[in-house]
Short mmCIF file of C-alpha atoms in Angstrom, two decimals:
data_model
loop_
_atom_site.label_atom_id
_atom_site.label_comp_id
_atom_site.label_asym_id
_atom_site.label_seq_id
_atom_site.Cartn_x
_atom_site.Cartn_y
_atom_site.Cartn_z
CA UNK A 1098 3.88 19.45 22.22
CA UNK A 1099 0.14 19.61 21.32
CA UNK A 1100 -1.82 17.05 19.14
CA UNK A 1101 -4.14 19.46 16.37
CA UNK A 1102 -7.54 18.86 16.36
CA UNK A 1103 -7.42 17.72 13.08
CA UNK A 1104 -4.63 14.84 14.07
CA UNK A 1105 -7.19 13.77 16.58
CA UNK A 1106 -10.03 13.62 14.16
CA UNK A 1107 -7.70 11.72 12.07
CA UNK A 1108 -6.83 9.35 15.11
CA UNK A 1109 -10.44 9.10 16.03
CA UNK A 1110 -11.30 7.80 12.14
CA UNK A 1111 -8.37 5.52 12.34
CA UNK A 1112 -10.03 3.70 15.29
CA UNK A 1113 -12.93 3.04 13.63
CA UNK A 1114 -10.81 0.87 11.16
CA UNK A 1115 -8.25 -0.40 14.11
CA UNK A 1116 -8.77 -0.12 18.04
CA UNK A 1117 -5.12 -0.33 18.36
CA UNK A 1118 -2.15 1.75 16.46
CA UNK A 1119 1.05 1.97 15.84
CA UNK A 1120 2.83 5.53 15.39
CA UNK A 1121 6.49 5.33 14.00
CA UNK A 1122 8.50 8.37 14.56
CA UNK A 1123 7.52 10.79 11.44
CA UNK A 1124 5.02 13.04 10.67
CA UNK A 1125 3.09 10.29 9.41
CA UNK A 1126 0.30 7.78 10.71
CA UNK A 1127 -1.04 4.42 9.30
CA UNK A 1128 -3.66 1.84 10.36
CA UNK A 1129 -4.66 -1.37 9.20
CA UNK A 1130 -8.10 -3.55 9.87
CA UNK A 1131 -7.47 -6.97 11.65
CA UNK A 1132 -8.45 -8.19 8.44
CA UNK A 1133 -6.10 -6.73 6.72
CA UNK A 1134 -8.98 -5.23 4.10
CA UNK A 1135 -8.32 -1.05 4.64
CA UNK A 1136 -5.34 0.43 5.15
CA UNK A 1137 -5.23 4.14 5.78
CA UNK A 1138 -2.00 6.92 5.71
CA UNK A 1139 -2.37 10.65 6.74
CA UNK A 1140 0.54 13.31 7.17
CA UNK A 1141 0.05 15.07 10.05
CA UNK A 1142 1.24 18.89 11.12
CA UNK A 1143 3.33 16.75 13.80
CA UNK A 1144 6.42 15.29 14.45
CA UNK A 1145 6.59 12.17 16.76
CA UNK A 1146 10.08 11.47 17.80
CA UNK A 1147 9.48 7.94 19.40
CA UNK A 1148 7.69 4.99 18.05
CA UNK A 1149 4.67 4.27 20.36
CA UNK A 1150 1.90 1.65 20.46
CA UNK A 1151 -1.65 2.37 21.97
CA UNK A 1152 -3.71 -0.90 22.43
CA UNK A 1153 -7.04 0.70 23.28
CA UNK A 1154 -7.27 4.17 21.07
CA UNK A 1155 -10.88 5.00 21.96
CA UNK A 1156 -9.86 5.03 25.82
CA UNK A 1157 -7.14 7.33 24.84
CA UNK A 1158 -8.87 9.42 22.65
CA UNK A 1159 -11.57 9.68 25.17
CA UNK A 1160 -8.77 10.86 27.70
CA UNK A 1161 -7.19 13.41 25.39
CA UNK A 1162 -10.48 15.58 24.26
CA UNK A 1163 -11.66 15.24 27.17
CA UNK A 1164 -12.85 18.99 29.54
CA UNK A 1165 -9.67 17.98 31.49
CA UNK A 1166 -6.78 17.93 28.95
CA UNK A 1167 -8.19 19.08 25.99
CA UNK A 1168 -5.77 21.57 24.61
CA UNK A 1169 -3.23 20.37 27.35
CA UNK A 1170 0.80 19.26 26.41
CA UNK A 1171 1.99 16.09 25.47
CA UNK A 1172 5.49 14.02 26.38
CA UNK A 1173 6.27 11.94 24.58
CA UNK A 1174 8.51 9.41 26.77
CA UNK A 1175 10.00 6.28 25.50
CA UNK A 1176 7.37 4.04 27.58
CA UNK A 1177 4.68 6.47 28.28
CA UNK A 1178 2.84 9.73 27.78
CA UNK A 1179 2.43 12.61 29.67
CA UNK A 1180 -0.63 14.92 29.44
CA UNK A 1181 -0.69 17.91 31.31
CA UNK A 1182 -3.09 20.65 31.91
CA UNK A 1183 -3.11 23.71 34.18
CA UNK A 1184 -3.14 21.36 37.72
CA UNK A 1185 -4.28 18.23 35.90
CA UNK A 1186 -1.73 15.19 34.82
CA UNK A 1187 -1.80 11.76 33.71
CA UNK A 1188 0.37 9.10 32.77
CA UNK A 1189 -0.55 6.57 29.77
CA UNK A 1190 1.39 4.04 28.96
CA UNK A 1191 2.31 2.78 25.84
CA UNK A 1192 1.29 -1.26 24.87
CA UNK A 1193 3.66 -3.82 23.50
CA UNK A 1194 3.87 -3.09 19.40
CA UNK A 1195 3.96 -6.80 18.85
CA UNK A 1196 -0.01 -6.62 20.42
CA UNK A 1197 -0.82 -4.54 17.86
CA UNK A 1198 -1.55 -5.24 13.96
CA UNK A 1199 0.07 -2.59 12.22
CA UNK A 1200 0.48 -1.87 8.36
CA UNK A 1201 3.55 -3.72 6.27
CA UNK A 1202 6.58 -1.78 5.88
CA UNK A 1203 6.60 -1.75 2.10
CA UNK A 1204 3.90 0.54 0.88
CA UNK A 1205 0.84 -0.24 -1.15
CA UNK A 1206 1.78 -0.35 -5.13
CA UNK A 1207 -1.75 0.36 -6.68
CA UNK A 1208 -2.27 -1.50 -9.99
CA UNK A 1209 -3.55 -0.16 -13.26
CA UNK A 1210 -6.24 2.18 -12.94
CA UNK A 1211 -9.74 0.67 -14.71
CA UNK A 1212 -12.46 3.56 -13.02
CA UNK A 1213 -11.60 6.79 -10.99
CA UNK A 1214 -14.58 9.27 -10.61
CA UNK A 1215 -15.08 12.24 -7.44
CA UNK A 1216 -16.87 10.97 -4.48
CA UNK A 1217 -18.21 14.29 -3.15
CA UNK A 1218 -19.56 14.80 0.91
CA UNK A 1219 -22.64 14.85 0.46
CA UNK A 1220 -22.75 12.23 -2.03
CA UNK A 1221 -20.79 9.79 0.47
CA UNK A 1222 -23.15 10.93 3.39
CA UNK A 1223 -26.41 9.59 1.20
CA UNK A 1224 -24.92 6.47 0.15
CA UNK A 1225 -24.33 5.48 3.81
CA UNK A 1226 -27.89 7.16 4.57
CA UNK A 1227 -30.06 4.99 2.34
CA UNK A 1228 -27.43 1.90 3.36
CA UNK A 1229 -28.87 2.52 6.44
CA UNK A 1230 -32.53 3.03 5.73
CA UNK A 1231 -32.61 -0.04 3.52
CA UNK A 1232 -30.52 -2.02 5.73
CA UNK A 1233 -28.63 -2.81 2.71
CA UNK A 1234 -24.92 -4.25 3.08
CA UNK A 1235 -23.19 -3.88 -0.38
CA UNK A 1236 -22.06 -1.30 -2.28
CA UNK A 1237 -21.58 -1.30 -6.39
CA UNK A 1238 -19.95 0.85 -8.81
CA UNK A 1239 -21.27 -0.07 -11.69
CA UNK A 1240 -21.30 1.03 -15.65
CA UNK A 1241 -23.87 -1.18 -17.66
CA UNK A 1242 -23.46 1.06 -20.84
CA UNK A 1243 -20.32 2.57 -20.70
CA UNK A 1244 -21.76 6.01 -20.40
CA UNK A 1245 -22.54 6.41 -16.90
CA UNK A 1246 -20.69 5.85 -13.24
CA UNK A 1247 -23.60 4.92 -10.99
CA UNK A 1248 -23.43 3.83 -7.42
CA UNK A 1249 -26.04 1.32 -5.92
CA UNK A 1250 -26.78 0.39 -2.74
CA UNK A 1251 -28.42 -3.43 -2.45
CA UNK A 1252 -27.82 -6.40 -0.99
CA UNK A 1253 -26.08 -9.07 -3.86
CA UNK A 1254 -26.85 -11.52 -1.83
CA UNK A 1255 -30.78 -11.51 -2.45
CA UNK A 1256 -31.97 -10.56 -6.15
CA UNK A 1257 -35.78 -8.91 -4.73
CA UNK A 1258 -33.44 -6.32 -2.21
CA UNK A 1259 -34.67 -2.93 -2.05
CA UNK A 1260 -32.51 -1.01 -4.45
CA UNK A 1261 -30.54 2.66 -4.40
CA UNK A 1262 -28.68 3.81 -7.60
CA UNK A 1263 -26.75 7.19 -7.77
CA UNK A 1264 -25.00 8.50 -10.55
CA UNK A 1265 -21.58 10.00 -9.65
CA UNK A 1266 -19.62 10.38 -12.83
CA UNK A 1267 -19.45 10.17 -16.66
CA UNK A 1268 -18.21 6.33 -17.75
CA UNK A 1269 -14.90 5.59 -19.62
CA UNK A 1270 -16.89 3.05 -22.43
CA UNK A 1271 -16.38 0.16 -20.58
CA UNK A 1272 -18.74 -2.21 -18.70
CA UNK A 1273 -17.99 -2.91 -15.42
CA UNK A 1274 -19.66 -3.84 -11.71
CA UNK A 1275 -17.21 -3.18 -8.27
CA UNK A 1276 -18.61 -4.70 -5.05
CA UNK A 1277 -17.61 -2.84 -1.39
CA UNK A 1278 -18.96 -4.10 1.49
CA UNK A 1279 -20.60 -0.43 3.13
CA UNK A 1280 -18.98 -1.34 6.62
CA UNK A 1281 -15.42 -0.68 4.78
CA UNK A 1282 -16.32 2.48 3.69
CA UNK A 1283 -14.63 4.18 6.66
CA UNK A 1284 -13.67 7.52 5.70
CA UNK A 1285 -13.63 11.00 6.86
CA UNK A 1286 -15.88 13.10 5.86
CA UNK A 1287 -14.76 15.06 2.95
CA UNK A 1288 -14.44 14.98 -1.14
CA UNK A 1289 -12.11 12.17 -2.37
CA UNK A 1290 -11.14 11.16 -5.90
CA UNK A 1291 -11.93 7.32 -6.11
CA UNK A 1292 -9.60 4.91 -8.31
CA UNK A 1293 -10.67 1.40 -8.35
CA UNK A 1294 -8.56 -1.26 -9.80
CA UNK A 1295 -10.05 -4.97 -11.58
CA UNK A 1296 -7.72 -6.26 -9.26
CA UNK A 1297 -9.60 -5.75 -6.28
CA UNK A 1298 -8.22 -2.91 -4.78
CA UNK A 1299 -9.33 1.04 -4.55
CA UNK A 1300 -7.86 4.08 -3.33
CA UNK A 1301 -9.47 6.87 -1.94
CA UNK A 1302 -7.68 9.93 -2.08
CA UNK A 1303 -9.15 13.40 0.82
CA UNK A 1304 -9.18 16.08 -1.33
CA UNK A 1305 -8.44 18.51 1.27
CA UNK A 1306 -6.00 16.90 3.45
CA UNK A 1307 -3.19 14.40 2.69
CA UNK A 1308 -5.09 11.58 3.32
CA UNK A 1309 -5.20 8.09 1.98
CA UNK A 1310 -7.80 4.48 1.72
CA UNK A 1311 -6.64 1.31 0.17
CA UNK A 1312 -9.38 -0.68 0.41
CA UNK A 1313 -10.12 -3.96 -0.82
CA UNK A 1314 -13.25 -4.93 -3.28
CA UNK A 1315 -15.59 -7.81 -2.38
#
């Protein structure tokens, strides 16, 4: 079989949350942080027959687009995989699932919804811009009148910190401040539909593909 090059942009996001995965036969692929803080679920266009474990998915990733076997097959064996390519071949094998920290079996129930509002691209792209150019940590949804959704950029940690505010939707009527840490915000790039919960939890939903963030509030 092949892996799309989609699946392996997917894969290559995922490692950004998690070095190491966990793919359960499906057409479906989750990660988890070590601190168990994001969670992320994608359907994919294929359909993995064995459950494997890779400890080190930037090595692998590197392997797999790389001049050599990009484009090439896969075999999927119950202990390794095969990737072929005109003359080329290589044999990776799989780690020991109980190395890796994987997502729970029972899904994510999301509470009540208190704020959703659309996260577009290039929205996303200038909050992590000025995050960046402020050296900012924290993120915050916030409505002080009820009117408006604005997202900040600041550090809540130090009252003087240079401040960014963007506004990103029309408010519900209620008053309310959300705190993300910017390092969480691991997503592909895309438009999402945010939902954000008083119980500390969000979900951001890809717009595009079937693609899914649970991540946790500060």
């Amino acid at each position: 079989m092949q892996i799309s090059r989609q699946t392996v942009e997917i894969l290559k996001n995922f490692s950004t949350i998690n070095p190491s995965i966990l793919v359960k036969p499906g057409s479906e692929i989750q990660t988890i942080s070590t601190m168990k803080n994001i969670l992320a679920k994608s359907a994919v266009t294929e359909d993995f027959i064995n459950e494997f474990a890779i400890y080190d998915l930037p090595e692998f990733l590197n392997l797999v687009t790389s001049e050599t076997f990009l484009g090439g097959e896969y075999t999927f064996n119950e202990d390794f995989v095969s990737l072929e390519k005109e003359r080329a071949q290589s044999t990776y094998y799989y780690a020991d699932p109980s190395t890796i920290v994987s997502p729970p079996e029972k899904p994510i129930s999301m509470p009540n919804i208190d704020i959703d509002f659309d996260l577009e691209e290039p929205d996303l792209a200038t909050i992590r811009n000025m995050s960046s150019i402020l050296a900012n940590p924290d993120v915050v949804v916030k409505s002080e009148a009820g009117k408006d959704i604005v997202v900040s950029v600041l550090d809540k940690k130090d009252p003087t910190s240079k401040v960014f505010n963007l506004r990103v939707g029309d408010g519900n009527g209620d008053t309310f401040t959300m705190y993300f840490k910017i390092e969480n915000l691991k997503l592909l790039k895309g438009n999402y539909k945010v939902y954000i919960s008083s119980q500390a939890i969000s979900k951001f939903c890809h717009e595009d593909i079937d693609l899914t963030y649970w991540i946790s509030l500060e």
